[in-house]
Amino acid sequence: MSDPTTLPAWQALRENRRQLTDVSLRALFRDNPQRFNQFSLQLDELLFDFSKNLLTEQTLSLLSELADQTGLRTRIDALFKGDKVNTTEGRAALHTALRNRSKRPVVLDGQNLMPQIEQVLKQMGDFSDQVRSGAWRGYSGRPITDIVNIGIGGSDLGPLMVTEALKPYASDNLRCHFVSNVDASQLCETLKPLNPETCLFLIASKTFTTQETLTNAYSARHWFLSQAKDEKHIARHFVAISTNPERVVEFGIDPVNMFEFWEWVGGRYSLWSAIGLSIVLAIGKDNFAELLSGAHLVDEHFRTAPWTENIPALMGLIGLWNANFLGAESQAILPYDQYLHRFPAYLQQADMESNGKSITTQGKEVNYTTGPIIWGEPGTNGQHAFYQLIHQGTRLIPCDFLAAANSQNPLGEHQQILLANFLAQSEALMMGRTAAEAQQEMENTGLSAAEIERLLPHRTFPGNRPSNSFLYRRLDPKTLGMLIALYEHKIFVQASIWQINPFDQWGVELGKQLAQKILPLLTGESTIGTHDSSTCGLIERIHRLRE
Ligand code: G6Q
């Protein structure tokens, strides 16, 4: 495939960008009362409004041409049919099979994957029924009250985000905890109030070799055994989620208590697999099935809808327009929904680990911008923190605003106030405030002409700052499944056009190797290191401070 920047559509988009230099969003809305209708889409109960982006019908049609010229349709087909799209690891990326609710088989290397997927789903459902009903007892005969998921990265962020988001659907009898950091403080603080008799540990690791997870898992085992005494009790309190049965057995977990998944499930795309066991335990198998069906609905839409009606394709294309043609370096994720408070952190991994690449699938260095910096916090908190920079800073920061029409906790006017802020922010970013408007406002407050003149540049807002708005009825399991899948596919669309592999993570692997090399120098097992003077100086200072 050729460099995307040399394609006719890319060149035409550059020209389109030039034509839009002096065009404002304010003017686009003023001149076209149909703009919202033309630039918004509905899928099931989810509305995607992309009208507040600096683009026209022509931009959209050129972006569609770019999708065609880069072979996006063929790439999507390859993804869904299990081609080895993860080229550096020689693997398929079949997270869509995990939520395939159609009766269609998904065949990989001549084998239909659906029976094994269904079998593990059933195992998860049966197990969670037992734990949730209290039939599954701890070693002293008491039911389980606390689930502790030990995992990191993809084996942590997805389940953590989803269990937080779906708290209104969770059992009152089970609390979920997540331990990821190798910093013992997280494990110790989590375990402090817990009783080993009523704790269930889920050791979640695709490889079952990750240093942080195994260190935490062994410490949790030690904590458990210091009270339970007998290793035979481990079977009632530790289960494993992994693709590596040998390592699971080596740890001392009975293979009967292992929930399997497969190498064709990428870590950051794994919440739909057995890695989602904590989710099933929290919200039950029926709600988990709803989460899967929401994602499946988006999968079908993504596979079949034409580009201009395809929400994830448009999310990807508009993000690419903002990054490669308008110069945006980051993307803010701003949920006006407290239950989505871990969504920005989840998307940081999903997007930045997938598209934080600068080498194409052909092994060439790119000469264009790829994955954006993803960041964000829930509204309205962010408004009192970093929104200033979005409104008046020197950088262009496209924003995704997300909100539910209905609160899970209706209380007085809270939801109306929340939604008023959700609407006001995207409107203000788009409209800005002209000097004339700012002047009028100050005159109304009775300020002197001199004061008005002095303050005018500070109180003028440029506007023209792009955003998308996602509006849904209520954050239920199906809607959440839809939202997650939309972003997963948005990431895939961008990776396809940028010609990078979104499914490997060599930067993560590097981190795993480096710490292993330094550890012996800290534990005293070795004194010989070939490190730079800064690293050696820091090691020496750590030894002194630890004395
Ligand atoms: C995700 C990454 C990475 C991974 C963690 C944990 O896509 O590969 O975040 O999930 O490093 O790996 P394990 O699940 O193998 O412990």
XYZ file of C-alpha atoms and ligand atoms in Angstrom:
563
model
C 0.000 0.000 0.000
C 1.316 3.463 -0.802
C 1.919 6.313 1.634
C -1.606 7.652 2.416
C -0.417 11.249 2.120
C 0.303 10.694 -1.587
C -3.256 9.552 -2.342
C -5.519 11.876 -4.347
C -8.042 12.064 -1.494
C -5.346 13.155 0.983
C -4.192 15.869 -1.423
C -7.772 17.000 -1.959
C -8.339 17.125 1.796
C -5.304 19.417 2.098
C -6.889 21.718 -0.424
C -10.223 21.489 1.378
C -8.448 22.470 4.588
C -7.036 25.548 2.838
C -10.486 26.526 1.624
C -11.841 26.302 5.166
C -9.123 28.498 6.673
C -11.376 31.496 7.102
C -14.603 29.597 7.647
C -16.016 29.494 11.165
C -18.292 26.939 12.747
C -20.475 29.837 13.817
C -20.950 30.789 10.157
C -21.535 27.192 9.070
C -24.375 26.892 11.574
C -25.766 30.319 10.729
C -25.841 29.565 7.007
C -27.318 26.099 7.270
C -30.240 25.501 9.644
C -30.137 21.807 8.658
C -26.562 21.323 9.859
C -27.501 19.249 12.920
C -29.782 16.998 10.864
C -27.135 16.546 8.192
C -24.283 15.870 10.575
C -25.760 13.603 13.226
C -26.615 9.916 13.276
C -28.723 7.659 15.423
C -27.909 4.034 16.211
C -30.433 2.280 18.409
C -30.812 4.719 21.324
C -27.504 6.438 20.820
C -27.180 9.783 19.075
C -23.858 10.838 17.566
C -23.738 14.546 16.804
C -20.661 15.516 14.821
C -22.022 18.798 13.487
C -19.708 20.885 15.679
C -16.643 19.868 13.682
C -14.929 22.144 11.232
C -15.995 20.288 8.124
C -18.453 20.432 5.249
C -20.258 17.897 3.057
C -17.248 18.077 0.774
C -14.845 17.230 3.600
C -16.966 14.221 4.466
C -17.077 13.008 0.928
C -13.281 13.378 0.613
C -12.794 11.512 3.898
C -14.988 8.726 2.482
C -12.803 8.671 -0.614
C -9.745 8.417 1.591
C -11.330 5.434 3.359
C -11.893 3.808 -0.042
C -8.474 4.646 -1.426
C -6.747 3.181 1.657
C -8.791 -0.034 1.388
C -10.657 0.368 4.665
C -13.477 -1.953 3.602
C -11.047 -4.782 2.856
C -9.287 -4.196 6.187
C -12.597 -4.402 8.088
C -13.477 -7.636 6.301
C -10.039 -9.017 7.161
C -10.525 -8.108 10.827
C -13.910 -9.827 11.089
C -12.971 -12.938 9.179
C -9.965 -13.664 11.342
C -7.067 -12.775 9.056
C -3.797 -12.384 10.923
C -4.152 -8.598 11.078
C -1.676 -8.425 13.964
C 1.204 -8.890 11.556
C 4.156 -8.544 13.937
C 2.813 -11.282 16.196
C 1.188 -13.325 13.440
C -2.210 -13.296 15.148
C -5.831 -12.574 14.366
C -7.666 -9.976 16.487
C -11.076 -11.546 16.950
C -12.599 -9.662 19.875
C -15.671 -9.312 17.652
C -16.146 -13.104 17.808
C -16.402 -12.916 21.609
C -19.588 -10.859 21.263
C -20.911 -12.486 18.123
C -24.616 -12.911 18.906
C -25.504 -13.988 15.381
C -25.590 -17.646 14.495
C -22.741 -17.141 12.025
C -19.639 -19.245 12.630
C -16.269 -17.510 13.025
C -13.581 -19.691 11.536
C -9.901 -19.450 12.390
C -7.377 -21.881 10.932
C -10.236 -24.085 9.746
C -11.949 -24.254 13.143
C -15.217 -22.602 14.203
C -14.397 -20.620 17.352
C -17.975 -20.143 18.502
C -18.422 -23.418 20.456
C -15.396 -22.748 22.670
C -16.436 -19.115 23.170
C -19.946 -20.240 24.203
C -18.509 -22.883 26.490
C -16.348 -20.404 28.440
C -19.255 -17.931 28.597
C -21.370 -20.671 30.126
C -18.612 -21.567 32.579
C -18.417 -17.894 33.616
C -22.207 -17.668 33.970
C -22.499 -20.883 36.022
C -19.633 -19.902 38.275
C -20.979 -16.406 38.860
C -24.459 -17.812 39.592
C -22.927 -19.938 42.324
C -20.910 -17.116 43.849
C -23.707 -14.562 43.595
C -26.314 -16.882 45.098
C -24.027 -17.773 48.000
C -23.891 -21.435 46.958
C -20.134 -21.147 46.470
C -18.669 -21.131 49.966
C -15.283 -20.177 51.289
C -13.156 -22.648 53.255
C -14.932 -21.857 56.532
C -18.401 -22.251 55.017
C -19.181 -18.552 54.594
C -20.358 -17.053 51.269
C -18.081 -14.795 49.231
C -18.483 -11.069 49.879
C -15.440 -9.595 48.119
C -13.929 -10.184 44.691
C -10.328 -9.090 44.180
C -9.228 -8.952 40.545
C -5.429 -9.024 40.285
C -4.247 -8.028 36.821
C -2.721 -5.075 35.001
C -3.153 -3.181 31.716
C -5.679 -4.970 29.556
C -6.351 -7.435 32.378
C -7.448 -4.604 34.652
C -8.563 -1.391 32.930
C -11.540 -2.782 30.998
C -13.166 -4.751 33.831
C -12.472 -1.910 36.267
C -14.043 0.680 33.970
C -17.100 -1.499 33.267
C -17.775 -2.531 36.877
C -17.619 1.144 37.862
C -19.871 2.180 34.970
C -22.491 -0.481 35.706
C -22.635 -0.174 39.492
C -26.412 0.395 39.393
C -26.728 -3.139 37.944
C -24.395 -4.800 40.452
C -25.235 -7.152 43.273
C -25.339 -5.523 46.708
C -23.823 -8.623 48.250
C -20.529 -8.550 46.364
C -17.910 -5.839 46.366
C -15.331 -5.721 43.567
C -11.759 -4.588 44.082
C -8.975 -4.206 41.539
C -5.280 -4.506 42.287
C -2.886 -3.746 39.464
C 0.114 -1.800 40.686
C 3.163 -3.673 41.969
C 3.414 -0.943 44.598
C 2.413 -3.004 47.659
C 0.406 -0.087 48.989
C -2.455 -0.887 46.627
C -2.641 -4.549 47.619
C -2.211 -3.822 51.340
C -4.829 -1.073 51.402
C -7.243 -3.288 49.471
C -6.764 -6.286 51.762
C -6.792 -4.344 55.038
C -10.573 -4.388 55.541
C -11.083 -7.839 53.946
C -11.483 -11.253 55.503
C -9.709 -14.174 53.756
C -12.686 -16.419 54.595
C -14.989 -14.412 52.323
C -12.560 -13.277 49.590
C -12.327 -14.600 46.063
C -9.197 -13.734 44.069
C -9.304 -13.631 40.277
C -5.759 -13.797 38.928
C -6.171 -12.273 35.484
C -3.221 -12.518 33.143
C -3.182 -13.519 29.511
C 0.429 -14.711 29.687
C 0.527 -15.498 33.417
C 4.102 -14.223 33.382
C 3.545 -10.519 34.078
C 5.802 -9.517 36.950
C 3.384 -7.119 38.666
C 0.450 -9.526 38.552
C 2.403 -12.549 39.745
C 4.055 -10.573 42.555
C 0.640 -9.384 43.734
C -0.871 -12.847 43.288
C 1.844 -14.539 45.394
C 1.486 -11.899 48.117
C -2.293 -12.341 48.112
C -1.810 -16.119 48.366
C 0.551 -15.614 51.303
C -1.959 -13.280 53.014
C -4.694 -15.850 52.471
C -2.652 -18.815 53.705
C -1.468 -16.977 56.788
C -5.044 -17.334 58.019
C -6.442 -20.310 56.068
C -3.257 -22.339 56.788
C -3.996 -25.242 54.468
C -3.136 -25.062 50.721
C -6.170 -27.159 49.876
C -8.322 -24.111 50.652
C -6.802 -22.227 47.725
C -9.240 -23.970 45.394
C -12.238 -22.147 46.976
C -10.563 -18.744 46.898
C -8.334 -18.446 43.825
C -9.317 -18.726 40.186
C -7.217 -17.928 37.144
C -8.066 -16.258 33.858
C -5.394 -16.966 31.310
C -4.260 -18.452 28.018
C -1.428 -20.292 29.784
C -2.597 -23.409 31.712
C 0.952 -24.607 32.548
C 1.793 -21.411 34.403
C -1.586 -21.447 36.168
C -0.919 -24.949 37.532
C 2.603 -23.913 38.528
C 1.067 -21.138 40.647
C -1.059 -23.723 42.441
C -4.473 -23.069 40.941
C -6.534 -26.118 40.032
C -7.094 -26.143 36.207
C -10.785 -26.710 36.999
C -10.751 -23.176 38.370
C -9.237 -21.735 35.245
C -11.196 -19.631 32.758
C -9.592 -19.832 29.383
C -9.163 -17.334 26.603
C -7.038 -17.343 23.502
C -4.048 -15.683 21.910
C -6.269 -14.072 19.269
C -7.776 -11.865 22.009
C -5.599 -8.777 22.478
C -5.110 -7.663 26.094
C -6.791 -4.270 25.669
C -9.644 -5.878 23.702
C -10.227 -8.631 26.259
C -12.998 -7.421 28.560
C -15.466 -9.403 26.409
C -13.597 -12.649 27.183
C -13.009 -14.491 30.462
C -11.077 -11.374 31.519
C -14.593 -9.983 32.079
C -15.273 -12.513 34.867
C -15.289 -9.764 37.516
C -17.944 -7.997 35.423
C -20.128 -11.126 35.273
C -19.712 -11.618 39.019
C -20.706 -8.003 39.639
C -23.660 -7.592 37.270
C -24.677 -11.188 36.489
C -24.641 -13.150 33.251
C -27.775 -11.584 31.758
C -26.447 -8.064 32.059
C -23.101 -9.235 30.664
C -25.000 -10.676 27.694
C -26.563 -7.225 27.195
C -23.095 -5.652 27.196
C -22.066 -8.134 24.498
C -25.179 -7.473 22.437
C -24.556 -3.719 22.504
C -21.070 -4.317 21.133
C -22.391 -6.799 18.559
C -24.927 -4.262 17.333
C -22.057 -1.837 16.682
C -20.013 -4.578 15.010
C -22.827 -5.233 12.535
C -23.257 -1.518 11.909
C -19.502 -1.036 11.402
C -19.266 -3.970 8.996
C -22.152 -2.911 6.812
C -22.993 0.812 6.946
C -21.687 3.137 4.215
C -19.013 5.511 5.478
C -21.231 8.586 5.806
C -23.705 6.626 7.959
C -21.093 4.621 9.842
C -20.513 6.057 13.321
C -17.159 4.423 14.165
C -15.862 5.119 10.651
C -16.850 8.775 11.016
C -15.338 8.974 14.504
C -12.078 7.696 13.033
C -12.167 9.867 9.936
C -13.083 13.048 11.809
C -10.339 12.345 14.374
C -7.920 11.907 11.499
C -9.106 15.159 9.893
C -8.545 16.977 13.193
C -5.114 15.411 13.704
C -3.621 15.362 10.215
C -5.234 18.412 8.658
C -6.126 20.743 11.546
C -3.058 19.908 13.643
C -4.739 18.600 16.810
C -2.334 16.642 19.000
C -4.744 15.321 21.572
C -8.333 14.291 22.084
C -10.254 14.995 25.280
C -12.834 12.471 26.504
C -15.354 14.283 28.676
C -18.163 12.116 30.065
C -20.957 14.082 31.741
C -21.735 10.830 33.488
C -20.001 10.059 36.765
C -20.340 6.298 36.189
C -17.955 6.717 33.240
C -15.240 8.180 35.427
C -12.722 5.502 34.355
C -13.666 5.707 30.666
C -10.928 8.236 29.746
C -8.295 6.069 31.470
C -9.615 2.966 29.720
C -9.504 4.740 26.349
C -5.994 5.970 27.030
C -4.810 2.399 26.872
C -7.163 1.320 24.102
C -6.126 4.163 21.829
C -2.569 5.062 22.812
C -1.304 1.489 23.109
C -2.952 0.640 19.807
C -2.057 3.661 17.713
C 1.032 4.976 19.476
C 3.157 3.698 16.581
C 5.436 5.326 14.030
C 6.375 2.364 11.834
C 3.960 1.181 9.161
C 2.980 -2.447 8.598
C 5.495 -2.323 5.728
C 8.275 -1.452 8.199
C 8.645 2.174 7.044
C 8.745 5.207 9.282
C 5.626 7.367 8.911
C 5.884 11.002 7.854
C 2.507 11.997 9.305
C 0.918 12.199 12.729
C -0.575 8.995 14.149
C -2.331 8.218 17.460
C -3.520 11.223 19.479
C -2.851 11.798 23.163
C -6.038 10.754 24.930
C -7.000 12.386 28.190
C -10.009 13.576 30.133
C -12.069 13.609 33.274
C -15.777 13.624 33.951
C -17.717 16.855 33.551
C -18.493 19.027 35.375
C -15.270 18.576 37.390
C -13.023 19.228 34.384
C -14.700 22.605 33.840
C -13.221 23.805 37.115
C -9.800 22.471 36.205
C -8.481 22.202 32.662
C -11.254 23.489 30.375
C -9.622 26.940 30.446
C -6.893 25.604 28.169
C -9.452 24.084 25.807
C -11.334 27.396 25.536
C -8.469 29.882 25.311
C -5.183 27.980 25.113
C -2.934 27.894 22.066
C -3.680 24.277 21.160
C -6.626 22.849 19.279
C -8.187 20.119 21.402
C -11.111 18.215 19.887
C -13.490 17.031 22.599
C -15.863 14.089 22.883
C -18.765 14.941 25.186
C -20.857 12.018 26.453
C -24.084 12.186 28.435
C -27.146 10.180 29.425
C -30.536 11.860 29.172
C -31.595 10.065 32.350
C -29.677 9.759 35.572
C -29.390 6.440 37.382
C -29.943 8.506 40.521
C -32.703 11.045 39.823
C -32.369 13.756 42.435
C -33.878 17.206 42.279
C -32.451 19.231 39.393
C -29.037 17.546 39.335
C -29.461 15.933 35.920
C -30.809 19.090 34.281
C -27.891 21.087 35.656
C -25.453 18.417 34.458
C -27.006 18.396 30.982
C -27.114 22.183 30.810
C -23.344 22.161 31.350
C -22.848 19.377 28.800
C -24.678 21.473 26.193
C -23.199 24.821 27.198
C -19.598 23.688 26.908
C -19.753 22.328 23.386
C -21.755 25.344 22.276
C -19.277 27.785 23.837
C -16.289 25.971 22.334
C -17.892 26.147 18.918
C -19.309 29.707 19.073
C -16.669 31.423 21.145
C -17.434 35.012 22.177
C -16.721 37.817 19.741
C -15.176 41.101 20.835
C -18.516 42.825 20.187
C -20.359 40.359 22.419
C -17.746 40.645 25.154
C -17.901 44.430 24.935
C -21.690 44.448 25.158
C -21.607 42.192 28.171
C -19.139 44.422 29.979
C -21.095 47.551 29.097
C -24.177 45.939 30.638
C -22.309 45.511 33.902
C -21.416 49.207 33.892
C -17.638 48.942 33.427
C -15.800 52.077 32.311
C -14.642 52.407 28.697
C -11.006 52.199 29.808
C -11.623 49.004 31.783
C -13.526 47.507 28.854
C -10.662 48.243 26.523
C -8.152 46.704 28.948
C -10.181 43.533 29.533
C -11.539 43.012 26.035
C -8.781 40.734 24.649
C -8.965 38.527 27.753
C -12.717 38.153 27.619
C -12.914 37.375 23.917
C -13.067 33.677 22.993
C -11.947 32.500 19.542
C -14.411 29.574 19.355
C -14.186 27.270 16.327
C -13.088 24.430 18.596
C -14.429 21.076 17.405
C -16.364 18.513 19.396
C -18.538 15.423 19.083
C -21.506 14.787 21.360
C -22.784 11.340 22.289
C -26.224 11.277 23.866
C -27.988 8.152 25.095
C -31.086 7.344 27.123
C -29.354 5.801 30.130
C -25.984 4.168 30.791
C -27.211 0.566 30.780
C -25.127 -2.514 29.857
C -26.167 -2.473 26.211
C -25.367 1.225 25.765
C -21.995 0.796 27.436
C -21.221 -2.162 25.151
C -22.053 0.084 22.196
C -19.860 2.928 23.387
C -16.834 0.714 23.963
C -17.166 -0.997 20.576
C -17.566 2.370 18.826
C -14.232 3.530 20.195
C -12.533 0.186 19.480
C -13.522 0.452 15.841
C -12.659 4.148 15.646
C -9.130 3.148 16.656
C -9.085 0.450 13.973
C -10.236 2.879 11.273
C -7.419 5.274 12.076
C -4.806 2.513 12.262
C -5.940 1.262 8.851
C -5.566 4.646 7.197
C -2.264 5.346 8.953
C -1.173 1.833 7.925
C -0.007 0.835 11.387
C -0.694 -2.326 13.369
C -3.016 -1.456 16.289
C -2.743 -4.890 17.865
C 0.876 -5.160 19.016
C 2.586 -3.286 21.871
C 6.367 -3.544 21.667
C 6.745 -0.507 23.916
C 4.972 -2.418 26.711
C 7.166 -5.473 26.120
C 10.258 -3.255 26.367
C 9.161 -2.023 29.807
C 8.668 -5.622 30.948
C 12.271 -6.481 29.928
C 14.010 -3.406 31.303
C 12.830 -3.722 34.901
C 13.973 -7.363 34.958
C 17.519 -6.235 34.151
C 17.689 -3.625 36.902
C 16.023 -5.653 39.654
C 19.160 -7.705 40.615
C 21.018 -4.439 41.215
C 18.388 -3.370 43.717
C 18.010 -6.705 45.485
C 21.785 -6.998 45.835
C 21.996 -10.173 43.714
C 24.308 -8.342 41.360
C 26.563 -5.301 41.549
C 27.588 -5.167 37.931
C 25.418 -3.090 35.658
C 26.101 -1.447 32.363
C 23.812 1.486 32.839
C 24.229 5.189 32.222
C 25.597 7.401 34.981
C 22.166 8.752 35.911
C 20.696 5.279 36.418
C 23.808 4.159 38.361
C 23.684 7.325 40.480
C 20.012 6.763 41.292
C 20.634 3.099 42.182
C 23.458 4.079 44.483
C 21.255 6.743 46.139
C 18.390 4.240 46.616
C 20.822 1.904 48.445
C 21.975 4.736 50.684
C 18.451 5.934 51.439
C 17.257 2.400 52.150
C 20.059 1.938 54.714
C -2.687 -4.925 26.335
C -1.269 -5.072 26.659
C -0.956 -5.016 28.123
C -1.313 -6.303 28.869
C -0.662 -6.255 30.240
C -0.968 -7.487 31.068
O -3.126 -4.951 25.240
O -0.768 -6.197 26.064
O -1.588 -3.938 28.752
O -2.685 -6.456 28.973
O 0.725 -6.114 30.085
O -0.577 -8.644 30.420
P -1.060 -10.044 30.910
O -2.531 -10.115 30.793
O -0.352 -11.051 30.065
O -0.648 -10.152 32.367
